[in-house]
Amino acid sequence: MDLPTAIAKAWPYVMVASPGIYAVIKDLLGRRAIARKAEADLMQMAQDAASGVIHTLREEADRLAQRLEQVEAELGDLRREHSRMISDKDARIALLESEKRQLEARVDVYRRILAAHGLADEPAAPAVA
């Protein structure tokens, strides 16, 4: 069968099928456009959601950084106060130890004086106030 005869026989079928083929092609192209639009809309929604999350995370990071500064300042204050308290306690301990050594030395001197006079073994008389 030669080409003109094949075209002549197929022509009526092509004429009947061409609107359907055209509709299918147009539908496929339309669906692609809709799919691209939907994808673009979806991308925009994802970007909006991501920007909202990023903004929230930045705000939270800033808030936590401020709290961290407050905690560090409070901790520094407490350490300074603790250091002052320790210094005060160390000074008080040193003062009491000095007083203790003085009292021990006096007691020792008085006992030696009493021992020198032979009165070391006698108990002290209670003080009358």
Coordinates of C-alpha atoms in Angstrom, one line a residue:
M1 CA 0.0 0.0 0.0
D2 CA 1.4 3.3 -1.0
L3 CA 1.4 6.4 1.1
P4 CA -1.4 8.3 -0.6
T5 CA -3.7 5.4 -0.3
A6 CA -2.8 4.9 3.4
I7 CA -3.4 8.6 4.1
A8 CA -6.8 8.4 2.3
K9 CA -7.9 5.3 4.3
A10 CA -6.6 6.8 7.7
W11 CA -7.9 10.3 7.1
P12 CA -11.5 9.7 8.4
Y13 CA -10.1 8.1 11.5
V14 CA -7.6 10.9 12.1
M15 CA -10.4 13.5 11.7
V16 CA -12.6 11.7 14.3
A17 CA -9.7 11.1 16.7
S18 CA -8.0 14.4 16.4
P19 CA -10.3 16.4 18.7
G20 CA -9.9 13.7 21.4
I21 CA -6.1 13.7 21.0
Y22 CA -6.1 17.5 21.1
A23 CA -8.2 17.4 24.3
V24 CA -5.9 14.9 25.9
I25 CA -2.8 16.9 25.0
K26 CA -4.4 20.1 26.2
D27 CA -5.5 18.4 29.5
L28 CA -2.0 17.1 30.1
L29 CA -0.5 20.5 29.4
G30 CA -3.1 22.1 31.7
R31 CA -2.4 19.6 34.4
R32 CA 1.3 20.3 34.2
A33 CA 0.6 24.0 34.6
I34 CA -1.7 23.4 37.5
A35 CA 0.9 21.1 39.1
R36 CA 3.6 23.8 38.6
K37 CA 1.3 26.3 40.2
A38 CA 0.4 24.0 43.1
E39 CA 4.1 23.3 43.5
A40 CA 4.9 27.0 43.6
D41 CA 2.1 27.6 46.1
L42 CA 3.4 24.7 48.2
M43 CA 6.9 26.1 48.1
Q44 CA 5.6 29.5 49.1
M45 CA 3.7 28.0 52.1
A46 CA 6.8 26.1 53.1
Q47 CA 8.9 29.3 52.9
D48 CA 6.4 31.2 55.0
A49 CA 6.3 28.4 57.6
A50 CA 10.1 28.2 57.7
S51 CA 10.4 32.0 58.0
G52 CA 7.9 31.9 60.9
V53 CA 9.9 29.1 62.6
I54 CA 13.2 30.9 62.0
H55 CA 11.7 34.1 63.5
T56 CA 10.4 32.2 66.5
L57 CA 13.8 30.5 67.0
R58 CA 15.6 33.9 66.8
E59 CA 13.3 35.4 69.4
E60 CA 13.7 32.4 71.7
A61 CA 17.5 32.5 71.3
D62 CA 17.5 36.3 72.1
R63 CA 15.3 35.7 75.2
L64 CA 17.5 32.8 76.4
A65 CA 20.7 34.9 75.8
Q66 CA 19.2 37.7 78.0
R67 CA 18.4 35.1 80.7
L68 CA 21.9 33.7 80.4
E69 CA 23.3 37.2 81.0
Q70 CA 21.0 37.6 84.0
V71 CA 22.1 34.2 85.4
E72 CA 25.7 35.0 84.9
A73 CA 25.4 38.4 86.6
E74 CA 23.5 36.8 89.6
L75 CA 26.1 34.1 89.8
G76 CA 28.9 36.7 89.8
D77 CA 27.1 38.6 92.6
L78 CA 26.7 35.5 94.6
R79 CA 30.3 34.5 94.2
R80 CA 31.5 38.0 95.3
E81 CA 29.1 37.8 98.3
H82 CA 30.4 34.3 99.1
S83 CA 33.9 35.5 98.8
R84 CA 33.2 38.4 101.2
M85 CA 31.5 36.1 103.6
I86 CA 34.5 33.7 103.5
S87 CA 36.9 36.6 104.0
D88 CA 34.8 37.8 107.0
K89 CA 34.7 34.3 108.5
D90 CA 38.4 33.8 107.9
A91 CA 39.1 37.1 109.7
R92 CA 36.8 36.1 112.6
I93 CA 38.5 32.7 112.8
A94 CA 41.9 34.4 112.8
L95 CA 40.8 36.8 115.5
L96 CA 39.4 34.0 117.7
E97 CA 42.5 31.9 117.2
S98 CA 44.7 34.8 118.2
E99 CA 42.5 35.4 121.3
K100 CA 42.7 31.6 122.1
R101 CA 46.5 31.7 121.9
Q102 CA 46.6 34.8 124.2
L103 CA 44.2 33.1 126.7
E104 CA 46.2 29.9 126.6
A105 CA 49.4 31.8 127.2
R106 CA 47.8 33.7 130.1
V107 CA 46.5 30.4 131.6
D108 CA 49.9 28.8 131.2
V109 CA 51.6 31.8 132.9
Y110 CA 49.2 31.9 135.8
R111 CA 49.6 28.1 136.3
R112 CA 53.3 28.4 136.3
I113 CA 53.1 31.2 138.8
L114 CA 50.8 29.1 141.0
A115 CA 53.1 26.1 140.5
A116 CA 56.1 28.2 141.5
H117 CA 54.3 29.0 144.8
G118 CA 53.1 25.4 145.3
L119 CA 49.4 26.1 144.6
A120 CA 49.0 24.3 141.4
D121 CA 46.9 21.4 142.6
E122 CA 44.2 23.5 144.4
P123 CA 41.0 24.1 142.5
A124 CA 40.0 27.7 141.8
A125 CA 37.4 29.2 144.0
P126 CA 34.2 30.1 142.3
A127 CA 33.9 33.8 141.5
V128 CA 31.2 35.7 143.3
A129 CA 29.4 38.2 141.2

